[in-house]
XYZ file of C-alpha atoms in Angstrom:
384
model
C 0.000 0.000 0.000
C 1.095 3.586 -0.684
C 0.470 5.276 2.701
C -0.958 8.607 1.564
C -2.722 7.680 -1.689
C -5.156 5.031 -2.834
C -2.704 2.699 -4.529
C -2.187 -0.998 -3.887
C 0.748 -2.659 -5.657
C 0.956 -6.423 -6.187
C 4.112 -8.421 -6.949
C 3.381 -11.437 -9.156
C 5.072 -14.806 -9.582
C 5.692 -14.178 -13.255
C 7.065 -10.832 -14.503
C 4.136 -8.554 -13.652
C 3.377 -5.811 -11.161
C -0.305 -4.895 -10.750
C -1.635 -1.567 -9.460
C -5.144 -1.157 -8.007
C -7.257 1.509 -6.363
C -8.099 -0.364 -3.138
C -11.059 1.901 -2.337
C -12.929 1.295 -5.606
C -11.200 -2.056 -6.361
C -10.478 -0.743 -9.859
C -7.477 -1.941 -11.799
C -5.132 0.988 -12.533
C -2.208 -0.468 -14.446
C -0.323 -3.672 -15.256
C 3.438 -3.525 -15.642
C 3.545 -6.634 -17.804
C 7.333 -6.870 -18.097
C 8.433 -5.216 -14.895
C 11.207 -7.826 -14.615
C 12.479 -10.849 -16.484
C 11.533 -13.273 -13.704
C 9.289 -13.475 -10.642
C 8.675 -10.200 -8.789
C 9.178 -10.695 -5.065
C 8.783 -7.456 -3.139
C 7.673 -3.833 -3.545
C 8.646 -0.853 -1.391
C 7.555 2.786 -1.659
C 10.356 5.309 -1.102
C 8.068 8.351 -1.030
C 4.699 9.443 -2.440
C 5.631 8.630 -6.023
C 8.777 6.481 -6.211
C 8.730 2.743 -5.520
C 11.195 -0.108 -5.923
C 10.620 -3.687 -7.041
C 12.956 -6.682 -6.764
C 13.008 -9.943 -8.638
C 14.449 -13.399 -9.167
C 16.197 -11.884 -12.207
C 18.717 -10.525 -9.591
C 17.815 -6.864 -10.222
C 15.987 -4.029 -8.462
C 13.938 -1.536 -10.480
C 12.885 1.996 -9.528
C 9.528 3.302 -10.757
C 7.697 6.641 -10.763
C 3.895 6.568 -10.394
C 3.645 9.558 -12.743
C 5.405 7.709 -15.590
C 4.836 3.962 -15.416
C 5.591 3.186 -19.051
C 9.293 2.928 -18.309
C 11.567 2.312 -15.330
C 13.451 5.146 -13.710
C 16.479 2.836 -13.606
C 17.555 -0.766 -13.041
C 19.986 -1.647 -10.252
C 22.517 -4.456 -10.738
C 24.600 -5.858 -7.882
C 23.065 -9.079 -6.570
C 24.048 -12.447 -8.015
C 20.934 -14.415 -7.029
C 17.235 -13.898 -6.339
C 16.517 -10.564 -4.633
C 13.836 -11.073 -2.003
C 13.675 -8.011 0.242
C 13.693 -4.203 0.020
C 13.962 -1.767 2.924
C 14.404 2.024 2.962
C 16.193 4.121 5.563
C 14.232 7.380 5.650
C 16.984 9.071 7.693
C 19.783 8.574 5.164
C 17.578 7.949 2.092
C 19.497 4.766 1.419
C 17.838 1.767 -0.202
C 18.705 -1.591 1.388
C 18.178 -4.916 -0.396
C 18.886 -8.561 0.409
C 18.848 -11.747 -1.623
C 19.566 -15.444 -1.697
C 23.200 -14.667 -2.568
C 23.498 -13.867 1.146
C 24.283 -10.211 0.522
C 22.770 -7.073 2.023
C 23.498 -4.217 -0.408
C 23.161 -0.460 0.190
C 22.097 1.793 -2.718
C 22.518 5.595 -2.734
C 19.256 6.705 -4.348
C 20.309 10.351 -3.948
C 22.666 9.864 -6.899
C 20.599 7.769 -9.285
C 21.096 7.978 -13.044
C 19.582 6.015 -15.914
C 22.454 3.551 -15.506
C 21.738 2.904 -11.811
C 23.144 4.349 -8.601
C 26.236 3.879 -6.404
C 26.083 0.814 -4.189
C 28.178 -1.250 -1.798
C 27.914 -4.603 -0.071
C 27.069 -3.962 3.575
C 26.878 -7.452 5.050
C 26.957 -11.122 4.090
C 25.656 -14.226 5.827
C 24.977 -17.740 4.637
C 21.385 -18.938 4.120
C 19.892 -15.431 4.322
C 16.093 -15.399 4.032
C 14.749 -11.986 5.071
C 16.133 -8.634 6.212
C 14.205 -5.838 7.972
C 14.902 -2.445 9.517
C 13.141 -1.360 12.704
C 10.795 1.639 12.258
C 13.415 4.044 13.628
C 16.131 2.355 11.506
C 18.279 1.765 14.599
C 18.473 -2.014 14.088
C 18.702 -4.449 11.219
C 17.283 -7.950 11.649
C 18.251 -10.817 9.356
C 16.627 -14.256 9.388
C 18.185 -17.398 7.945
C 16.987 -20.774 6.735
C 19.315 -22.385 9.300
C 17.234 -21.006 12.185
C 19.473 -18.117 13.229
C 18.278 -14.549 13.717
C 20.949 -11.843 13.450
C 20.466 -8.380 14.951
C 22.731 -5.437 14.147
C 22.332 -2.886 16.951
C 22.942 0.880 16.705
C 22.893 0.597 12.933
C 25.278 2.634 10.759
C 24.659 1.937 7.075
C 27.610 4.074 6.017
C 30.045 1.533 7.470
C 30.422 -1.744 5.597
C 31.072 -4.762 7.788
C 34.136 -6.928 7.270
C 35.305 -10.060 9.042
C 36.242 -9.214 12.616
C 35.300 -5.531 12.296
C 32.066 -5.858 14.248
C 31.855 -7.018 17.879
C 29.465 -9.778 18.816
C 28.186 -8.382 22.086
C 25.276 -10.640 22.903
C 24.526 -14.172 21.866
C 21.999 -16.606 23.227
C 23.556 -19.327 21.126
C 26.746 -18.421 19.313
C 26.875 -19.283 15.612
C 29.718 -21.021 13.872
C 32.215 -18.557 12.459
C 31.580 -20.080 9.019
C 27.986 -18.836 9.150
C 28.844 -15.141 9.168
C 31.308 -13.755 6.658
C 31.743 -10.682 4.527
C 32.866 -12.265 1.277
C 31.805 -15.064 -1.036
C 28.237 -16.108 -1.671
C 25.933 -19.062 -1.428
C 23.359 -20.087 -3.955
C 19.619 -19.866 -3.378
C 18.167 -22.393 -0.981
C 14.939 -24.303 -1.361
C 12.532 -23.210 1.320
C 11.596 -26.074 3.579
C 14.943 -27.855 3.459
C 17.181 -25.734 5.692
C 20.709 -26.899 6.331
C 21.735 -26.410 9.944
C 25.280 -25.379 10.722
C 27.509 -27.044 13.241
C 28.062 -25.172 16.483
C 31.390 -26.855 17.098
C 33.337 -23.673 16.380
C 31.710 -20.818 18.312
C 33.293 -17.387 18.335
C 35.461 -17.208 21.402
C 35.095 -14.850 24.344
C 38.645 -13.697 23.633
C 37.668 -12.664 20.100
C 34.570 -10.813 21.304
C 36.536 -9.005 23.984
C 39.186 -7.931 21.482
C 36.527 -6.628 19.068
C 34.741 -4.717 21.824
C 37.956 -3.089 22.979
C 38.801 -2.076 19.420
C 35.394 -0.535 18.769
C 34.830 1.039 22.190
C 32.189 0.500 24.847
C 29.135 1.181 22.647
C 30.158 0.335 19.071
C 27.974 0.837 16.025
C 26.695 -2.262 14.199
C 27.247 -4.592 17.146
C 26.014 -8.039 16.153
C 23.780 -10.367 18.139
C 23.291 -13.974 17.038
C 20.166 -15.741 18.289
C 18.389 -19.013 17.799
C 14.797 -17.997 18.596
C 12.783 -20.450 20.641
C 9.994 -22.059 18.657
C 7.374 -24.211 20.432
C 7.673 -27.874 19.622
C 10.963 -27.395 17.801
C 13.445 -27.365 20.661
C 15.156 -30.519 19.439
C 14.546 -30.282 15.712
C 15.634 -26.909 14.364
C 13.665 -24.612 12.086
C 13.730 -22.286 9.100
C 12.701 -18.629 9.628
C 10.817 -17.862 6.424
C 9.045 -14.562 7.148
C 10.183 -11.634 9.285
C 8.209 -8.490 10.191
C 8.578 -5.697 12.767
C 6.002 -4.185 15.110
C 5.110 -0.666 13.829
C 6.251 0.845 17.138
C 9.411 -1.232 17.246
C 8.305 -3.241 20.302
C 8.555 -6.727 18.842
C 9.428 -8.895 15.883
C 7.051 -11.297 14.146
C 8.395 -14.552 12.697
C 6.912 -17.326 10.577
C 8.935 -20.495 11.169
C 8.759 -23.969 9.661
C 10.351 -27.175 10.902
C 13.283 -28.576 8.975
C 11.074 -31.510 7.994
C 8.345 -29.141 6.754
C 5.620 -30.764 8.848
C 4.919 -27.813 11.182
C 4.616 -24.042 10.887
C 4.440 -21.458 13.666
C 3.754 -17.744 13.951
C 5.725 -16.293 16.861
C 6.006 -12.859 18.497
C 9.202 -11.856 20.304
C 9.416 -8.792 22.538
C 12.512 -6.605 22.320
C 14.283 -6.420 25.672
C 16.412 -3.290 25.565
C 19.462 -2.398 27.606
C 23.165 -3.107 27.462
C 24.736 -6.261 28.911
C 26.676 -6.021 32.162
C 29.912 -6.543 30.249
C 30.400 -6.285 26.460
C 31.119 -10.030 26.281
C 28.248 -11.117 28.536
C 25.726 -13.389 26.802
C 22.329 -11.737 26.693
C 19.218 -12.380 24.636
C 17.458 -9.208 23.528
C 14.339 -11.075 22.334
C 11.787 -12.946 24.438
C 9.043 -15.191 23.058
C 5.698 -13.809 24.248
C 3.026 -15.296 21.939
C 2.766 -18.040 19.339
C 0.286 -20.122 17.384
C 0.562 -23.161 15.128
C -0.308 -22.603 11.481
C -2.117 -24.757 8.903
C 1.110 -25.941 7.201
C -0.284 -26.083 3.665
C 1.469 -25.018 0.484
C 4.783 -26.508 1.531
C 7.828 -24.905 -0.041
C 6.151 -21.496 -0.341
C 6.850 -18.575 1.984
C 3.793 -17.021 3.646
C 4.220 -13.322 4.412
C 2.322 -12.071 7.459
C 2.027 -8.567 8.916
C 1.066 -6.339 11.834
C -1.848 -3.905 11.675
C -0.821 -0.196 11.536
C -1.470 0.198 15.282
C 0.272 -3.095 16.113
C -2.741 -4.592 17.913
C -3.459 -7.359 15.376
C -1.608 -9.758 13.127
C -2.855 -10.909 9.736
C -1.526 -14.358 8.897
C -2.030 -16.538 5.788
C -3.897 -19.667 6.854
C -4.668 -22.217 4.190
C -7.024 -20.704 1.619
C -7.612 -17.576 3.707
C -6.190 -15.415 6.471
C -6.541 -15.307 10.238
C -6.656 -12.121 12.269
C -4.781 -12.740 15.508
C -4.552 -10.679 18.688
C -2.471 -10.751 21.848
C -5.730 -11.225 23.743
C -9.415 -11.481 22.829
C -9.849 -7.685 23.127
C -7.083 -6.697 20.672
C -5.114 -5.021 23.443
C -1.715 -3.413 22.997
C 1.194 -5.816 23.333
C 2.640 -3.865 26.271
C -0.655 -4.213 28.160
C -0.826 -8.014 27.997
C 2.726 -9.320 28.189
C 2.636 -12.788 29.791
C 5.275 -14.047 32.190
C 5.594 -17.107 29.974
C 4.826 -17.495 26.276
C 1.112 -17.808 25.613
C -1.078 -18.447 22.557
C -2.169 -15.771 20.118
C -5.956 -15.368 20.073
C -7.903 -15.899 16.855
C -10.116 -12.818 16.350
C -11.578 -13.630 12.928
C -10.968 -15.959 9.983
C -11.531 -14.760 6.417
C -11.657 -17.247 3.537
C -12.291 -16.212 -0.072
C -9.508 -17.837 -2.120
C -9.403 -21.052 -4.099
C -5.685 -21.596 -3.540
C -3.053 -21.199 -0.825
C -2.704 -17.619 0.441
C 0.905 -16.445 0.340
C 0.737 -12.812 1.426
C -1.421 -10.341 3.329
C -1.209 -6.647 4.181
C -3.177 -4.090 6.191
C -4.011 -0.736 4.646
C -2.170 2.037 6.530
C -5.129 4.429 6.224
C -8.383 2.407 6.028
C -9.979 -0.536 7.790
C -8.977 -2.818 4.969
C -6.855 -5.916 4.425
C -5.483 -7.335 1.173
C -4.471 -10.932 0.540
C -3.021 -12.730 -2.459
C -3.012 -16.438 -3.285
C -0.929 -18.777 -5.410
C -3.387 -18.761 -8.324
C -3.053 -14.969 -8.666
C -6.254 -13.715 -7.092
C -6.152 -10.603 -4.895
C -8.890 -10.166 -2.285
C -9.797 -7.012 -0.347
C -11.606 -7.213 2.984
C -13.295 -4.636 5.194
C -13.753 -6.627 8.408
C -16.478 -5.718 10.886
C -16.046 -6.528 14.546
C-alpha cells in the first residue's frame, strides 16, 4: 500500500506488477514486463517512487507519474533478490537476496544507468532482512534457524570479518555462518541446512573486538536461535520476518526442517546493554505463538502487523486469520505474559481457491489485502 494515496501494488510470480485503487477495487495499471523473472517485493520510497525486486537478480525503480518505463535498473546481486527496505533518515535503499548479501544503494545519486552501491553485510542462508521503524536495528533471518540483529545501525560503514563485535549471543553461531565475502546459492525453502556449532566465536575474540570498537560500538552483532514451540530438538527455518510498527517486537513465521509444522511467533525486544560487552544476553523474548495450517509446503507465507500493532494478519490455508495478543485486541505492552502464551484468533476470512501467500493491512483504512498462489487478490473490510 502507498500510505498517503489510494494505490495498492501487487508483486506477481511471473514478470508482472499490478496496481489497483483499493477503495474502488479498480485496476489501474499492469506492468507486464516489470522484470524478467518473478517479482518478489515492492517498497515505496516516497509518495511517487517505488522499488521492485526480482528473481532476475535486479531491483527496479519506478515513478507513479510515468509507469511506461523504469526510472532505472539496479545491478549488484548475483541471485534472487527477495527483500527491500528504505532508511528514511539517510535515504538509502537496502536490499537482500539469496546470494546472502545485504546491499546499500545511494538513491540520492541515481542515473539512468543505476546508482552507487556497496555490499554492507553477508551471511549464509539469508532469508529476510528488515529495519526497525526508527532504523536503529537491522534484523536478518536465515533458513538455518538463526536470527541476526545489528544494533545501533550505521549503514555508512560496511562490515568486514572481525570488524564488528558480537556483544550478545543466546547461542553463538559457527564462524563459518557469518562472513563478509563469497556467496551461497539460493536455498529451497523447507529444506534448511543447519550449521555445526562446534566452532563458536570465542570470548577472547569478542573481547578484542569490543575493545577495538569502544564500549558502545555501532553495528554490534547479536546472534540468536529464537525459541519455537515444539521445535526445541529439531531446528527450524525462519521464512518470514516483520517488525512491530512501534518497534516493540518482531514477528516470525517459522517452519520445521522436515516441513511438517509451521508457527507464527512474536518476540518482545528487551532493551538495555549487557553487564559486560562479552556477557551473553538475549534481547528477544518469546511472548506469543500459534501453530499454522502448514499447507502449500515450499512457499513462503508473508504475514504482517496492523498499523497500530494490535493485530496480526496471517495466511492460513485458503484464507487469512486475524490474531490478537488477547481477545480484546489489546496493545502488546498491556498483555505481556510471564511465559509465552497463545495468540488469540479474532476472525478468519476465507475467499480464495488456492493457498494464500501474502497479506497486508491498509495504513489508512480498515482494509486488508491478501493474495493467493493462483493470482487472485482479495480485499476485505472486516467488521467486529
